[in-house]
Short mmCIF file of C-alpha atoms in Angstrom, two decimals:
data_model
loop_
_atom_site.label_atom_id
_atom_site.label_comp_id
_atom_site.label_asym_id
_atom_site.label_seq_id
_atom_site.Cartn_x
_atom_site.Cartn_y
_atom_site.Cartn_z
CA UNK A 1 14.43 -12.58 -26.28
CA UNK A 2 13.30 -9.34 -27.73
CA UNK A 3 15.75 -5.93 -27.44
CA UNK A 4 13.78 -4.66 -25.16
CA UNK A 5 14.24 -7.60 -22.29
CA UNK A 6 17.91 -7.20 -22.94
CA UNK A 7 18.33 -3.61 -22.55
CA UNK A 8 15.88 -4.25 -19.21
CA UNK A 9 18.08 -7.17 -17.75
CA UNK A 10 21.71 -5.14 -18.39
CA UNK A 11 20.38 -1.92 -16.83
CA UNK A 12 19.21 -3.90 -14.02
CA UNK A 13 22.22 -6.05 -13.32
CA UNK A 14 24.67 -3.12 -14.19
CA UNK A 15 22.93 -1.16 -11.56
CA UNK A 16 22.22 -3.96 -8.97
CA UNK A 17 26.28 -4.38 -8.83
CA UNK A 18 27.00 -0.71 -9.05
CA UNK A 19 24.45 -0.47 -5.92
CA UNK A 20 26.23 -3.68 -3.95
CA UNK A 21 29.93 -1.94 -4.72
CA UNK A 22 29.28 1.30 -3.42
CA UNK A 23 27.19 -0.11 -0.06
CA UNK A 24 30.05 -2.91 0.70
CA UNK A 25 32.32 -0.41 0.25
CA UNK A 26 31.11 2.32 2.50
CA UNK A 27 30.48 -0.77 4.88
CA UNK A 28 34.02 -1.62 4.50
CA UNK A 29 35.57 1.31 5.44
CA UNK A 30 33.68 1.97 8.52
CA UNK A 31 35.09 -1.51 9.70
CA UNK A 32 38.53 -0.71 8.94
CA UNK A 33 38.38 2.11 10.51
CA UNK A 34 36.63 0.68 13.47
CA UNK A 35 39.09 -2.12 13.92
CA UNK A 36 42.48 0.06 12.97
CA UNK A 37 44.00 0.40 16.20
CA UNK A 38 43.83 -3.47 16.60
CA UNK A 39 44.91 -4.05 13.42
CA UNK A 40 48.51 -1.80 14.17
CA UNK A 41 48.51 -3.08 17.87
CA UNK A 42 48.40 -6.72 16.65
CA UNK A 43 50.85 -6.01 13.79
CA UNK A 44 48.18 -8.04 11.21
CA UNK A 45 49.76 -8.39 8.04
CA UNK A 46 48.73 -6.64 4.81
CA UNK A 47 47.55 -9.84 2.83
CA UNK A 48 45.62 -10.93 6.28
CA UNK A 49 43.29 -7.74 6.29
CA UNK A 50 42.75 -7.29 2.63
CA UNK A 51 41.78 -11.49 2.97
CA UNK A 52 39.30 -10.73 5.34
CA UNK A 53 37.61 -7.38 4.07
CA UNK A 54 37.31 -9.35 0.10
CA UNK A 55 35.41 -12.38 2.86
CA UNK A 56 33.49 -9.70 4.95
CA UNK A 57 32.24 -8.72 1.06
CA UNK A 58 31.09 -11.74 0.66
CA UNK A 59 28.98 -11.82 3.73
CA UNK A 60 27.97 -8.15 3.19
CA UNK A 61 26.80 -9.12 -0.35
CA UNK A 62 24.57 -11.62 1.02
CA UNK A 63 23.39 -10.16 3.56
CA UNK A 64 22.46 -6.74 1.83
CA UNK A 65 20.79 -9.07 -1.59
CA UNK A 66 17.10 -7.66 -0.92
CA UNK A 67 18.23 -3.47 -0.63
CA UNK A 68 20.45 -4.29 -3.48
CA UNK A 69 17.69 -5.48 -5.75
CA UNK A 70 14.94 -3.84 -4.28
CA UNK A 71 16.81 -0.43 -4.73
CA UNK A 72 17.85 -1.36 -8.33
CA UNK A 73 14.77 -2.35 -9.88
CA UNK A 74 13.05 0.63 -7.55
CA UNK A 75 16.00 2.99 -9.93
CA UNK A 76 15.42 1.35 -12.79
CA UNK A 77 11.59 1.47 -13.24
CA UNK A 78 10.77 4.95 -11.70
CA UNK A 79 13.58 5.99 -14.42
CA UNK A 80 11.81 4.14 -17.09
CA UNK A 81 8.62 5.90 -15.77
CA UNK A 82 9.26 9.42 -15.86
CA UNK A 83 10.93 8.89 -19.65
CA UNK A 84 7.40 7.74 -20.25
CA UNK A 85 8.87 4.31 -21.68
CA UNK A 86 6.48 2.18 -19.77
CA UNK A 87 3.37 4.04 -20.71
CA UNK A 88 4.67 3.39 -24.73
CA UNK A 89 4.91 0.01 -24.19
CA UNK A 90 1.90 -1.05 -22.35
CA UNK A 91 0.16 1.44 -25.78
CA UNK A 92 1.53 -0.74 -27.42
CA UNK A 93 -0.27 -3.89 -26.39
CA UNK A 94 2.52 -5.05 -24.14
CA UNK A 95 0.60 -6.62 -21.01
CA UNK A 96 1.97 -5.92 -17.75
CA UNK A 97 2.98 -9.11 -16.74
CA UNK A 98 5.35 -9.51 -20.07
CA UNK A 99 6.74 -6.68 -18.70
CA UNK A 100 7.82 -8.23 -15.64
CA UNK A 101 9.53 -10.97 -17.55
CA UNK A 102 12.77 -9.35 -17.98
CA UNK A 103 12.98 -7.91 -14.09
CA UNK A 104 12.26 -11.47 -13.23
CA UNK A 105 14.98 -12.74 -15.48
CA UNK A 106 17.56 -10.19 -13.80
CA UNK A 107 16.32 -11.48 -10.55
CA UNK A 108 16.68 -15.32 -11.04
CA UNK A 109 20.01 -14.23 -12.24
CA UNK A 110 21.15 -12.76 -8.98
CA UNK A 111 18.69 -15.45 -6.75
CA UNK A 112 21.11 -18.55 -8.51
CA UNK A 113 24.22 -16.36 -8.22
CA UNK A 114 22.90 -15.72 -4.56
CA UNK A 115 22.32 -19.41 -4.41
CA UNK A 116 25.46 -20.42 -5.38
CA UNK A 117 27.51 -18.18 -3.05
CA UNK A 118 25.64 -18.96 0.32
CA UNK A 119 25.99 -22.53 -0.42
CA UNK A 120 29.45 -22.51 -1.35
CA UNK A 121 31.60 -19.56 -1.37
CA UNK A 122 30.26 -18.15 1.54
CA UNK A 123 30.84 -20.85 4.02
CA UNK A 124 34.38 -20.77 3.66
CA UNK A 125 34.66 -16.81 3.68
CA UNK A 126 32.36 -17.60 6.79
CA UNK A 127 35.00 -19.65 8.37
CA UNK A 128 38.04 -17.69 7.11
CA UNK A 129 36.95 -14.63 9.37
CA UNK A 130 36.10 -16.50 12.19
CA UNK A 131 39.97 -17.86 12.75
CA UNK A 132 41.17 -13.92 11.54
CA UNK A 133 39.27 -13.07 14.22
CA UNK A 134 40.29 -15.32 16.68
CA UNK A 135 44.35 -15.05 15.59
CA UNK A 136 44.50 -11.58 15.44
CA UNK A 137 41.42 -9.83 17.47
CA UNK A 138 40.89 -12.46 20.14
CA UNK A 139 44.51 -13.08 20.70
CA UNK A 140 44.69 -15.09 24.17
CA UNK A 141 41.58 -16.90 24.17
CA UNK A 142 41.28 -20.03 25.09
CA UNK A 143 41.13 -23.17 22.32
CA UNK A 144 40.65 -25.67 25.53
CA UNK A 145 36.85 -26.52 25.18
CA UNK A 146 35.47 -26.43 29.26
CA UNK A 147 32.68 -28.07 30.78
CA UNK A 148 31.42 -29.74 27.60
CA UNK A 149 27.21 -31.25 27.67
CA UNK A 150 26.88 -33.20 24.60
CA UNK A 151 24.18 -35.83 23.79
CA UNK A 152 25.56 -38.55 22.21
CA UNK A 153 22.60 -40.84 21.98
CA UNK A 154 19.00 -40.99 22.24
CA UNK A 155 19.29 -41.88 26.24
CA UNK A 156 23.01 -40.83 26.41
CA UNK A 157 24.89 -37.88 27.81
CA UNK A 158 28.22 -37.02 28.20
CA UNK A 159 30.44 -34.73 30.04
CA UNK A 160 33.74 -33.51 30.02
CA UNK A 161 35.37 -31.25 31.97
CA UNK A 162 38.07 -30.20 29.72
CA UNK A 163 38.76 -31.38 26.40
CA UNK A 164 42.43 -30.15 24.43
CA UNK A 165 42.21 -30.92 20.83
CA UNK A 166 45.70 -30.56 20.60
CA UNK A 167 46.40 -33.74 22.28
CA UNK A 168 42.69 -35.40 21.93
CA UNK A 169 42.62 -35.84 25.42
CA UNK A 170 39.70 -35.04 27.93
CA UNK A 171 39.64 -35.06 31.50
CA UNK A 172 36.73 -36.09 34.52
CA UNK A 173 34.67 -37.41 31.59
CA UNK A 174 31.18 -38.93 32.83
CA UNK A 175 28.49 -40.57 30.22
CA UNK A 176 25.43 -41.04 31.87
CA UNK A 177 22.20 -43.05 30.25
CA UNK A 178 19.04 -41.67 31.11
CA UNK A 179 15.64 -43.22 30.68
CA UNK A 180 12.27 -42.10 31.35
CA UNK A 181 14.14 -39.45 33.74
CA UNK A 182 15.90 -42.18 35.54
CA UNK A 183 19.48 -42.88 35.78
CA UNK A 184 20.81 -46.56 34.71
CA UNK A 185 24.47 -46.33 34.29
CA UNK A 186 26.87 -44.07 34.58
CA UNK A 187 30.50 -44.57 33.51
CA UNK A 188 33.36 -42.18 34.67
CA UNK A 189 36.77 -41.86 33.81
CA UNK A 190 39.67 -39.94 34.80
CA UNK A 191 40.92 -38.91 31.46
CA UNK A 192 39.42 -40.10 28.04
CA UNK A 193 42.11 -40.52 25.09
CA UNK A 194 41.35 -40.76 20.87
CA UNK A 195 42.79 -43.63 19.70
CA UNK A 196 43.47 -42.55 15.91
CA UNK A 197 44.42 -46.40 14.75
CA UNK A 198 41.33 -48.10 16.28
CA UNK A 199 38.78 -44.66 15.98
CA UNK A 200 37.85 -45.30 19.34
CA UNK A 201 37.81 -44.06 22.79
CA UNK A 202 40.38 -45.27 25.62
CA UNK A 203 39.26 -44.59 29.02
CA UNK A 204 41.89 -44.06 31.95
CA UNK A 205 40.99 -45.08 35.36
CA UNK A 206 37.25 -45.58 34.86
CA UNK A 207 34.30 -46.57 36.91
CA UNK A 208 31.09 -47.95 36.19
CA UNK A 209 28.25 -48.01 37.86
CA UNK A 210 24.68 -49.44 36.84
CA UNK A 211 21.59 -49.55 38.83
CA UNK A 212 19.02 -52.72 38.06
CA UNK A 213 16.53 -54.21 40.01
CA UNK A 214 17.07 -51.31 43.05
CA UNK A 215 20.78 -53.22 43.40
CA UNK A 216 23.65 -50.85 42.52
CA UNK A 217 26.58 -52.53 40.42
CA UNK A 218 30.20 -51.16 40.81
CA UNK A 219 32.49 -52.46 38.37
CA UNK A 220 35.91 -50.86 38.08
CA UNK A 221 39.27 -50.99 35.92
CA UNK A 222 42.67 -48.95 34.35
CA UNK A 223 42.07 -49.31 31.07
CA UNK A 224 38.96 -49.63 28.67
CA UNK A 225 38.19 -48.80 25.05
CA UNK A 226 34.09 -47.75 23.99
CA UNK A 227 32.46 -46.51 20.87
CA UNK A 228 31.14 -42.92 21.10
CA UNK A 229 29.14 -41.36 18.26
CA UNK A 230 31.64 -38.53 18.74
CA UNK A 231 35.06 -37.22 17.44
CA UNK A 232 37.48 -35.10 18.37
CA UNK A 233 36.64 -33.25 15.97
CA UNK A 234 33.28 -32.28 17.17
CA UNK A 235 34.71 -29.95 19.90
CA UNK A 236 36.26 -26.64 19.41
CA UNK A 237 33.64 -25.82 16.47
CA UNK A 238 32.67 -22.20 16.60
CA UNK A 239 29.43 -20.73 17.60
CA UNK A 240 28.31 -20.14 14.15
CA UNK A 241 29.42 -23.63 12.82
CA UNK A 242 26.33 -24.15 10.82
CA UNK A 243 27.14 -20.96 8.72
CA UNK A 244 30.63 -22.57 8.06
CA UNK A 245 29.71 -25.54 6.17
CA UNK A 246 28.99 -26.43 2.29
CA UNK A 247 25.25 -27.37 1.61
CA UNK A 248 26.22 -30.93 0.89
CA UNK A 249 28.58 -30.27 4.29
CA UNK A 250 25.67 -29.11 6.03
CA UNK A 251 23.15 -32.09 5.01
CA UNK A 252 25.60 -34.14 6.28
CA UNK A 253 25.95 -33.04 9.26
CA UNK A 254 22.33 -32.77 9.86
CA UNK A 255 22.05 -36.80 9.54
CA UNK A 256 24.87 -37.10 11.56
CA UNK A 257 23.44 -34.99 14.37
CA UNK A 258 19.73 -36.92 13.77
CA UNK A 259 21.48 -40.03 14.33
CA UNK A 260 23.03 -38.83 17.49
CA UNK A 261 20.07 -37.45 19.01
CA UNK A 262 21.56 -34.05 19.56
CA UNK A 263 20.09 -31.02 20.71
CA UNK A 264 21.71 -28.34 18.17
CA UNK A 265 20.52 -29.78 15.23
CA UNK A 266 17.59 -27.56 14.98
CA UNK A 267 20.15 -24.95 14.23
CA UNK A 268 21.98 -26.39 11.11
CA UNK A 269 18.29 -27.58 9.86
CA UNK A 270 17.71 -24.13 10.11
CA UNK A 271 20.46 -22.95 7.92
CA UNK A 272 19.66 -24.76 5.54
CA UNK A 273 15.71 -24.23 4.95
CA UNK A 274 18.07 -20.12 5.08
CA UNK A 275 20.27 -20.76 2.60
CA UNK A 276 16.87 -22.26 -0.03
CA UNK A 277 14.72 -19.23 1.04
CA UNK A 278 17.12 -16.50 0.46
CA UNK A 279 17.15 -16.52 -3.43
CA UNK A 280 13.07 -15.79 -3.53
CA UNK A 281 13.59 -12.84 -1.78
CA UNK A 282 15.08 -11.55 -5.04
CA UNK A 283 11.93 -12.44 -7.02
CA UNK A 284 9.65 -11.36 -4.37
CA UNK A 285 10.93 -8.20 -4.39
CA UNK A 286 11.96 -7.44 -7.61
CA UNK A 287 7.95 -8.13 -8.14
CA UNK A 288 6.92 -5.62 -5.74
CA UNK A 289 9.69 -2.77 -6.77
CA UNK A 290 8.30 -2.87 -10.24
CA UNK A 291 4.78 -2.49 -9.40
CA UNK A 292 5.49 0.12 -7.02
CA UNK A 293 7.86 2.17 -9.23
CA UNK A 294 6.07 1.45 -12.98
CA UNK A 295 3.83 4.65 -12.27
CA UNK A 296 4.88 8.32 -13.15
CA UNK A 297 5.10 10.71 -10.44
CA UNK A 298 5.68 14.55 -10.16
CA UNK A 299 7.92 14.52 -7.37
CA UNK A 300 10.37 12.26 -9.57
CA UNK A 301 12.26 8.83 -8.08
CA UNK A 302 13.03 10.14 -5.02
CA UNK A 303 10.18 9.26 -2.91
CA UNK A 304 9.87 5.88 -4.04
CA UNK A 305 14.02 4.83 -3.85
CA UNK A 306 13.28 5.62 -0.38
CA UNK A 307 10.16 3.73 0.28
CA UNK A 308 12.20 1.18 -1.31
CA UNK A 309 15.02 1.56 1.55
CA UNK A 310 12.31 1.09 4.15
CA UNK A 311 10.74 -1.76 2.57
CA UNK A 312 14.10 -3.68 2.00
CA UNK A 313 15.27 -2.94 5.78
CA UNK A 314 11.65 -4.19 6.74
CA UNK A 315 12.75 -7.15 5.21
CA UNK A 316 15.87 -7.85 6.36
CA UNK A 317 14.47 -6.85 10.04
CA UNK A 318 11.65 -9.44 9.65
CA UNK A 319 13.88 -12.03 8.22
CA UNK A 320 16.17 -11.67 11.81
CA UNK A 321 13.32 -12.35 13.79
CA UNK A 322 11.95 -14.87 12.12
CA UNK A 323 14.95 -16.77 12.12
CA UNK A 324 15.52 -15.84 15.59
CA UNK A 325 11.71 -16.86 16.25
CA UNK A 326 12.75 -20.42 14.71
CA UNK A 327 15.74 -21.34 16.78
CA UNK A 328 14.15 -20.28 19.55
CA UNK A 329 11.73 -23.17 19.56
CA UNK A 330 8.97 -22.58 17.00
CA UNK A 331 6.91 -25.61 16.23
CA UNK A 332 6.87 -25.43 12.94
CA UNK A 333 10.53 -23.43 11.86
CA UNK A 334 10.66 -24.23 8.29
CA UNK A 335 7.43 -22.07 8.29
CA UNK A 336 8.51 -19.31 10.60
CA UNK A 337 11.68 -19.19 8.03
CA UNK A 338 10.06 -18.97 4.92
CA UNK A 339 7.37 -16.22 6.72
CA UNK A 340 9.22 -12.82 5.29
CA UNK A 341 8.87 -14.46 1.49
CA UNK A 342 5.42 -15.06 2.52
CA UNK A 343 4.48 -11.63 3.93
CA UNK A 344 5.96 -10.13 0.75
CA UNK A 345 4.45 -11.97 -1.32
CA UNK A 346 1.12 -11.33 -0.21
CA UNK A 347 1.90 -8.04 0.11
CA UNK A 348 2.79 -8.01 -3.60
CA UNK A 349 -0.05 -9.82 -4.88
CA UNK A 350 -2.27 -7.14 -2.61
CA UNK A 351 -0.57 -4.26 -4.53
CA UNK A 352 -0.69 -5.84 -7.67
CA UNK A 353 -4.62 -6.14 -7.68
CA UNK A 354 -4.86 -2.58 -6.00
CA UNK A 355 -1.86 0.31 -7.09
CA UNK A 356 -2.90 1.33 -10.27
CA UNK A 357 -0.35 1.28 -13.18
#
């Protein structure tokens, strides 16, 4: 590595963190001052808030990865610019894409960093705020889960209409089997217990009833104990569950979903083509910023840090709806996930052939 890549790849990264600091920060402080009067209401302690601001700078560092670079390498390069440095060193027989080498370095840098931290660090910062929230913000909600639709099998529903964790206890449970849209058993119980010695399900005053042949069959008893391919531990999970869990967490849960046959799993299968997308975005637009910036203007840096605000919020704004786009039911969401890298990158390649440098 020549001096030249070095002195590229610590400007870069000295200014990419300088950029995140002073962004989380102003972030920060509007939240705290937003959330205050809860905070002195609900007497939160001292450790608690400072916990969950160093968690919500996690998620803010994340979250804010393509302004961060995009802005950086935008500084970086315009500054190199208008010191003429660039125009010495492609005189001096230095092609363009060599040039690129050490912005791309910086960025792999911060796309494994980024990596690393949405697959592992993040998750639990994730769920840390979630329970602040809901101990000291959301004091008095309710931890009973209520009218609870879960498929627990390719043909199998179930229903509760109560379920404490607390106790592992649920009450007017039903699981229904459904084939071809017609009913062929239903078994109901009274209350539905978690047997932690046997891992199994005890059923409290429970009926059965199965229809075969057009005949319907009532059978009837106190006590019975079934296999479910749920736990209690599959109730009370947040909304954002799938943003809670470690990659090799979230794969897990993914086959454990598949082999249920649930609904939701689109949404953790989702996360997780997220969490292998984001770290391109740093490449992608680290590509981009240098190509748009590497030219001298009269007007100085200005102009283009800002066209480099609009194109990173573009960004993040198509990224939201793409994602949104994908839960919602796209046919093919691992596509509709990876779209905003795709855009980019055409867009980069397009500007790469046309801006000249």
């Amino acid at each position: 590595m020549k001096l030249i890549d070095k002195l590229i790849i610590k400007d870069f990264l000295k200014t990419y963190f300088f950029v995140v600091l002073m962004l989380i920060l102003v972030v920060l402080v509007l939240d705290f001052t937003e959330k205050n009067d809860k905070y002195i209401s609900n007497q939160v302690p001292t450790n608690e808030i400072l916990r969950y601001m160093w968690n919500y700078g996690l998620y803010l560092n994340n979250l804010l990865t393509p302004i961060t670079v995009f802005i950086s390498v935008i500084f970086i390069t315009s500054k190199m610019a208008g010191r003429t440095e660039i125009v010495a060193i492609l005189s001096s027989g230095v092609s363009f894409v060599r040039l690129l080498r050490p912005f791309l370095m910086g960025a792999a840098l911060i796309g494994a960093a980024s990596f690393y931290l949405n697959g592992w660090i993040l998750p639990a910062a994730t769920e840390s705020m979630t329970v602040f929230k809901l101990v000291y913000l959301e004091k008095g909600k309710t931890t009973t889960d209520q009218n609870i639709h879960m498929k627990v099998g390719e043909n199998s529903y179930a229903y509760f209409s109560r379920f404490y964790k607390t106790s592992n206890q649920g009450y007017n449970f039903t699981l229904e089997t459904i084939e071809d849209g017609k009913l062929l058993a239903k078994l109901s119980a009274d209350r539905i217990e978690w047997d932690t010695a046997k891992h199994t399900w005890t059923l409290r005053n429970w009926r059965l009833r199965e229809l075969k042949d057009r005949k319907e069959i009532w059978t009837v008893g106190d006590d019975r104990d079934t296999v479910l391919s749920i736990v209690p531990d599959d109730f009370g999970v947040p909304e954002n569950h799938h943003e809670t869990l470690k990659l090799p967490q979230l794969s897990r849960q993914i086959r454990v979903l598949e082999d249920r046959g649930a609904d939701n799993v689109e949404y953790y299968k989702i996360e997780r083509y997220v969490r292998f997308m984001s770290p391109f975005a740093a490449l992608i637009l680290t590509f981009i910023g240098v190509i748009m910036s590497s030219r001298k203007t009269r007007g100085g840096s200005g102009f283009q840090i800002a066209m480099g605000f609009l194109l990173a919020f573009l960004y993040i704004l198509l990224f939201l709806l793409s994602r949104t786009f994908a839960e919602n039911g796209a046919e093919y969401p691992i596509l509709a996930v990876w779209m905003p890298n795709i855009v980019f990158a055409l867009m980069g390649l397009l500007l790469y052939k046309t801006v000249p440098r």
